[in-house]
PDB file of C-alpha atoms in Angstrom:
ATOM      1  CA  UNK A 105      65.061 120.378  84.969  1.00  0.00           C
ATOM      2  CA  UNK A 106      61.504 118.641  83.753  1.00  0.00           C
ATOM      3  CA  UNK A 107      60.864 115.151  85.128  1.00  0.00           C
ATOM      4  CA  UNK A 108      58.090 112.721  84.151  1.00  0.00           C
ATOM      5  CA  UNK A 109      54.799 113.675  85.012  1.00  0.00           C
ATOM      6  CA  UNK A 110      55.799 117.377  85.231  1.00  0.00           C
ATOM      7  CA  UNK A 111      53.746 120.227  83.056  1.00  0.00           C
ATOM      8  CA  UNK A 112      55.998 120.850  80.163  1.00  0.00           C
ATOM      9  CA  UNK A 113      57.183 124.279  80.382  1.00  0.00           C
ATOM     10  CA  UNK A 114      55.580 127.508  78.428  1.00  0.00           C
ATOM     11  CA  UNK A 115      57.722 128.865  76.022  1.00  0.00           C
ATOM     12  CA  UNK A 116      57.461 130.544  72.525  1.00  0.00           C
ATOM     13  CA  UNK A 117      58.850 129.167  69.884  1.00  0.00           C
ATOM     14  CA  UNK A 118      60.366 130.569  66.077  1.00  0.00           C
ATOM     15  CA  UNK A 119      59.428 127.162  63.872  1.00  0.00           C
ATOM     16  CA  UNK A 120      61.900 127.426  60.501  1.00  0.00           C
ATOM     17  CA  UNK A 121      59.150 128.796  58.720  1.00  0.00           C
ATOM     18  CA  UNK A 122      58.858 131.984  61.084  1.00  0.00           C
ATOM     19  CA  UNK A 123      55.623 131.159  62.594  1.00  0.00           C
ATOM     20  CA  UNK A 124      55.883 131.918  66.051  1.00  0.00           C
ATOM     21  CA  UNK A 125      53.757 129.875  68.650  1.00  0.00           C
ATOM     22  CA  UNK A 126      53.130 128.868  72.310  1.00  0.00           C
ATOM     23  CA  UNK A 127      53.981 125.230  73.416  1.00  0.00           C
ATOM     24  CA  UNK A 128      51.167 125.319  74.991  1.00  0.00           C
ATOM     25  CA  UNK A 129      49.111 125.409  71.518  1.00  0.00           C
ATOM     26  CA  UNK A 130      49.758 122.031  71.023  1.00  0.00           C
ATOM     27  CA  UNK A 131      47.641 120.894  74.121  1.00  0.00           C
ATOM     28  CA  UNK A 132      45.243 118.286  73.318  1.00  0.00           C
ATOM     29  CA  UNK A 133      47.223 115.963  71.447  1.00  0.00           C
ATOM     30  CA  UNK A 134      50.733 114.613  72.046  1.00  0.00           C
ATOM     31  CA  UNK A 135      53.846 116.162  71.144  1.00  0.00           C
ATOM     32  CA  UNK A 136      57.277 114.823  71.282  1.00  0.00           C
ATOM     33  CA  UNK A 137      59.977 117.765  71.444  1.00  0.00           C
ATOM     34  CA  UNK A 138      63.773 116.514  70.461  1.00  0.00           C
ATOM     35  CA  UNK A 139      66.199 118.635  71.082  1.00  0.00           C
ATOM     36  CA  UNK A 140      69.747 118.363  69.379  1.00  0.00           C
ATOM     37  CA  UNK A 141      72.959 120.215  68.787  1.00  0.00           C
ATOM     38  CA  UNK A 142      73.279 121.808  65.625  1.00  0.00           C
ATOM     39  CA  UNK A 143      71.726 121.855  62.208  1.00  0.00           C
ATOM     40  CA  UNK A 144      73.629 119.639  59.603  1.00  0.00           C
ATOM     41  CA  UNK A 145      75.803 118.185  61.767  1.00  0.00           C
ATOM     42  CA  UNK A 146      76.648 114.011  61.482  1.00  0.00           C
ATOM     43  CA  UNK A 147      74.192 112.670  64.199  1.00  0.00           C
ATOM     44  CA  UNK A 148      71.611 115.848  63.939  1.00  0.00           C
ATOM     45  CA  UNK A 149      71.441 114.829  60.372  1.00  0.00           C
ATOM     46  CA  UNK A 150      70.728 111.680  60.852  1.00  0.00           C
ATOM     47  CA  UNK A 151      68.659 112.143  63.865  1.00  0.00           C
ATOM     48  CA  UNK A 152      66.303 114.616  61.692  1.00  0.00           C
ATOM     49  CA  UNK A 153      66.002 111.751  58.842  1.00  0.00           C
ATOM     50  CA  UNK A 154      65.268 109.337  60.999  1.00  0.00           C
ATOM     51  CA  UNK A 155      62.377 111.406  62.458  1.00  0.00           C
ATOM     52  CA  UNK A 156      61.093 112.469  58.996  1.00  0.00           C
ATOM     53  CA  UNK A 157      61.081 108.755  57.508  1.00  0.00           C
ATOM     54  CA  UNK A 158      58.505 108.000  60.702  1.00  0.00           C
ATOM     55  CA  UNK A 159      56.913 111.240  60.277  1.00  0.00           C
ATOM     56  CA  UNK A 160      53.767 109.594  58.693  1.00  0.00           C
ATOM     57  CA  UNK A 161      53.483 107.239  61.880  1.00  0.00           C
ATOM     58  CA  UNK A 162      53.490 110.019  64.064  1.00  0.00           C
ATOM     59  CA  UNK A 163      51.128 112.073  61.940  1.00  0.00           C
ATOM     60  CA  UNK A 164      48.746 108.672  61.804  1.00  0.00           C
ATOM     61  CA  UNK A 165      49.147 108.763  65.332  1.00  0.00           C
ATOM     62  CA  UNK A 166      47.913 112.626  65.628  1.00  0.00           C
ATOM     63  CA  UNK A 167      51.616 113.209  67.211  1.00  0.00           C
ATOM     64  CA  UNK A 168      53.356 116.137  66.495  1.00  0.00           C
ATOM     65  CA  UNK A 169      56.986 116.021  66.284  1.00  0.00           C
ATOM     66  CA  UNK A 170      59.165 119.650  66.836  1.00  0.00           C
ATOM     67  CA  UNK A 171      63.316 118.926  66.061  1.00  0.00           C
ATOM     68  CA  UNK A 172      64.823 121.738  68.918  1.00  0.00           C
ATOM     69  CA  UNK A 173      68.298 123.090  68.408  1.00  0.00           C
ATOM     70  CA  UNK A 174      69.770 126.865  68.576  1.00  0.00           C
ATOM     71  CA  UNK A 175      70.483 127.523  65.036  1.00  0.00           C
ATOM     72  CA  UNK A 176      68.269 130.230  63.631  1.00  0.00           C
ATOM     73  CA  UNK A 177      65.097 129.838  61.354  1.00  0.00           C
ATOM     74  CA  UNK A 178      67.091 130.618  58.495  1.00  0.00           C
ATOM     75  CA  UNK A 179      69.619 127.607  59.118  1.00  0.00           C
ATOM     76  CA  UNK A 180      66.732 125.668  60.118  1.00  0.00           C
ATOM     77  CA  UNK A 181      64.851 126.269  56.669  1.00  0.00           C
ATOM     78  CA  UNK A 182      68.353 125.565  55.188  1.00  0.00           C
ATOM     79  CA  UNK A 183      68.692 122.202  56.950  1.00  0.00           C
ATOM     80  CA  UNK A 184      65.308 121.293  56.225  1.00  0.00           C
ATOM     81  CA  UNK A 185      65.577 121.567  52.322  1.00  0.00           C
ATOM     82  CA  UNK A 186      68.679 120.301  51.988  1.00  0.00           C
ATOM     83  CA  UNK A 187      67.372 117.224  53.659  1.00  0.00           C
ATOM     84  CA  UNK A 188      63.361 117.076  52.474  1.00  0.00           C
ATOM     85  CA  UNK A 189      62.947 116.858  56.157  1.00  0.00           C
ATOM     86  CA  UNK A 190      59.290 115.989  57.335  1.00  0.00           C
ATOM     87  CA  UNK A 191      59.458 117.399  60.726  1.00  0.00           C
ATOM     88  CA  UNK A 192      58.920 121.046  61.921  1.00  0.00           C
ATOM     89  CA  UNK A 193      62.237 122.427  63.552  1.00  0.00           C
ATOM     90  CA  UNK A 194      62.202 125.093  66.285  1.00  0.00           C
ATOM     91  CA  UNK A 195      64.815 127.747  66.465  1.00  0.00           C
ATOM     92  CA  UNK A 196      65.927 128.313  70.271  1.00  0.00           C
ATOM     93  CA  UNK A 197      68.269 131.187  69.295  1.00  0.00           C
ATOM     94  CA  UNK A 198      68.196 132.520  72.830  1.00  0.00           C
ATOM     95  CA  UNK A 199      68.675 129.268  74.737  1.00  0.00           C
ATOM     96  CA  UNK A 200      65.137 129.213  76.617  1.00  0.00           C
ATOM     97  CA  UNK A 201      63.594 126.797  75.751  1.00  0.00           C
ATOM     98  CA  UNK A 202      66.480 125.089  76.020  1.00  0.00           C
ATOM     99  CA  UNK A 203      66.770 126.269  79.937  1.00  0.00           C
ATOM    100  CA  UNK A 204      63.513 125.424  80.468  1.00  0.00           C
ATOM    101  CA  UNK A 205      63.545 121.689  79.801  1.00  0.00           C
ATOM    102  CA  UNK A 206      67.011 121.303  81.500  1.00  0.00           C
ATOM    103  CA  UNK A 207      69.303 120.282  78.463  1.00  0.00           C
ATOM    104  CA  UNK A 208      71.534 123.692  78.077  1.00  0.00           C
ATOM    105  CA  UNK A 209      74.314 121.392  80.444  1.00  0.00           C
ATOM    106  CA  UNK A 210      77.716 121.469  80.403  1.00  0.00           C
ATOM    107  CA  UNK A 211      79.817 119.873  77.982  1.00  0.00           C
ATOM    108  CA  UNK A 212      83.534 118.295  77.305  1.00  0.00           C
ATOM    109  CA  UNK A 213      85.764 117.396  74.411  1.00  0.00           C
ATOM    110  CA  UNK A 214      89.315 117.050  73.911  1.00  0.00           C
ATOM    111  CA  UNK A 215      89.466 117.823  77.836  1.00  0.00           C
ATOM    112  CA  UNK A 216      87.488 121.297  77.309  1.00  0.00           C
ATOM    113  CA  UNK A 217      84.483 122.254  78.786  1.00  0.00           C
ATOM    114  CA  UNK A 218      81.645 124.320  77.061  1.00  0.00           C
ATOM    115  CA  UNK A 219      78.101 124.663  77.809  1.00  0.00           C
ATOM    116  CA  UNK A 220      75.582 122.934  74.814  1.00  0.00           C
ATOM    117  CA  UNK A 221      72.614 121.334  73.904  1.00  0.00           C
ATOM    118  CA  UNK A 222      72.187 117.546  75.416  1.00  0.00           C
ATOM    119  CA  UNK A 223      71.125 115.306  73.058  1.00  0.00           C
ATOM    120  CA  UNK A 224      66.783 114.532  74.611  1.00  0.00           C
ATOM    121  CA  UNK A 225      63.738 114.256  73.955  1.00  0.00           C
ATOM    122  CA  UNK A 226      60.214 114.491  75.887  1.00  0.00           C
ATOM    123  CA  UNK A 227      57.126 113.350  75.095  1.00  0.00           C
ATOM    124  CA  UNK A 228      54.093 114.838  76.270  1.00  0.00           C
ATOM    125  CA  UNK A 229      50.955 114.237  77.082  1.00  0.00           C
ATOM    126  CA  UNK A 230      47.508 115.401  75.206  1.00  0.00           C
ATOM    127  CA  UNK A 231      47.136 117.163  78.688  1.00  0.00           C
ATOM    128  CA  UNK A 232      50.518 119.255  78.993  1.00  0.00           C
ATOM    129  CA  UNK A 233      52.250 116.663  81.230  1.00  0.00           C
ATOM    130  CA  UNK A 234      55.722 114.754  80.304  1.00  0.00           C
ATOM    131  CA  UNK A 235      55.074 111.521  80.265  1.00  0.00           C
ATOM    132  CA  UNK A 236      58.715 109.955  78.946  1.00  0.00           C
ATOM    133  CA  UNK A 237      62.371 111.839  78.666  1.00  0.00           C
ATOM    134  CA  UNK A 238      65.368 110.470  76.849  1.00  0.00           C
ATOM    135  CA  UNK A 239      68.219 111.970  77.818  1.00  0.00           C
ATOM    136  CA  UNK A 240      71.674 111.724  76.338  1.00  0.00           C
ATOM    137  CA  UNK A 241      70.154 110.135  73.303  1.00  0.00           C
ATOM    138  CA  UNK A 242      71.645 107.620  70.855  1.00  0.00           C
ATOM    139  CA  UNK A 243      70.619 107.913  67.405  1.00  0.00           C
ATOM    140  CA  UNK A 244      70.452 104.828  66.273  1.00  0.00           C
ATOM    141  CA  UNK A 245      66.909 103.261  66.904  1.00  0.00           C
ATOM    142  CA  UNK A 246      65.791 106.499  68.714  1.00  0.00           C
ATOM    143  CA  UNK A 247      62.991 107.773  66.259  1.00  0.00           C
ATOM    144  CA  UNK A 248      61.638 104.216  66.149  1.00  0.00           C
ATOM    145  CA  UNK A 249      62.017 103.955  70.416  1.00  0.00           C
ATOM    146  CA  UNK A 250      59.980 107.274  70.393  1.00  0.00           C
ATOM    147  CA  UNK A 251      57.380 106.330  67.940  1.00  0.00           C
ATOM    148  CA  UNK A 252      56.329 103.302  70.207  1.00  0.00           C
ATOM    149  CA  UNK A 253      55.894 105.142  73.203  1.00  0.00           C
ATOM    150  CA  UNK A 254      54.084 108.091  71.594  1.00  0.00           C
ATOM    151  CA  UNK A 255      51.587 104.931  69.788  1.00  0.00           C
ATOM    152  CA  UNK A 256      51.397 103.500  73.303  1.00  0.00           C
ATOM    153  CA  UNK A 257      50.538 107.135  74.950  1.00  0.00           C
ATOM    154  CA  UNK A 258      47.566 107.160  72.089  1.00  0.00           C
ATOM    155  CA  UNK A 259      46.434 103.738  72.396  1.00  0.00           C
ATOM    156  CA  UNK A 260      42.785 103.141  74.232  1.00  0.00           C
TER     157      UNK A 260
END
């Protein structure tokens, strides 16, 4: 598991497009990684559009913003239309990424346990490091909670 002032771990990544980059290629600016449970889902959903209505903040803000679940690219590109999303969205289809930042956990509903995705996110630094995690997220007012921090990380 990452923790605040940690290097954020290397990892390829599958964006929805089928581009496939390092983590590590978006050094030099910030990048906020949120990772959720499943494409076109209630809270993913809204989640994703609350993200994509602040996506021109972020952009103004030379963040990056990468939506993390493990649905493939073709669900992601799917999700994405459906949607008009404004965010990039990374398909984790073999869980590592997910692994490596600590939010493949254990899970419960209706008094059964599974393992899934916990509901984070991490923002990190121009220089690699994380400088803020939300974990177990709630939706509401997330993006917006995000947004400020990532403006603050930026600000001289």
């Amino acid at each position: 598991m990452v923790s605040i002032g940690d290097m954020a771990p290397e990892a390829r990544i599958e964006l929805s497009d089928g581009a496939r980059r390092d983590v590590t290629d978006y050094r030099g600016k910030p990048l906020v990684i949120y990772f959720y449970p499943k494409d076109d889902t209630p809270g993913c959903t809204t989640e994703a559009k609350d993200f994509s209505v602040l996506a021109g903040e972020f952009a103004a803000a030379d963040v990056t913003v990468l939506g993390v679940s493990r649905d493939t690219a073709a669900s992601h590109a799917k999700f994405s239309k459906k949607h008009a999303l404004a965010i990039a969205l990374v398909s984790d289809s073999d869980g590592s990424l997910c692994g490596a930042f600590g939010v493949w956990v254990e899970k419960s509903m209706y008094g059964r346990s599974y393992m899934g995705i916990e509901r984070a996110t991490f923002l990190i630094a121009g220089d690699g490091r994380i400088a803020r995690i939300w974990r177990k997220v709630k939706v509401k007012g997330h993006a917006e909670s995000v947004l400020g921090a990532a403006k603050a990380l930026v600000s001289p």
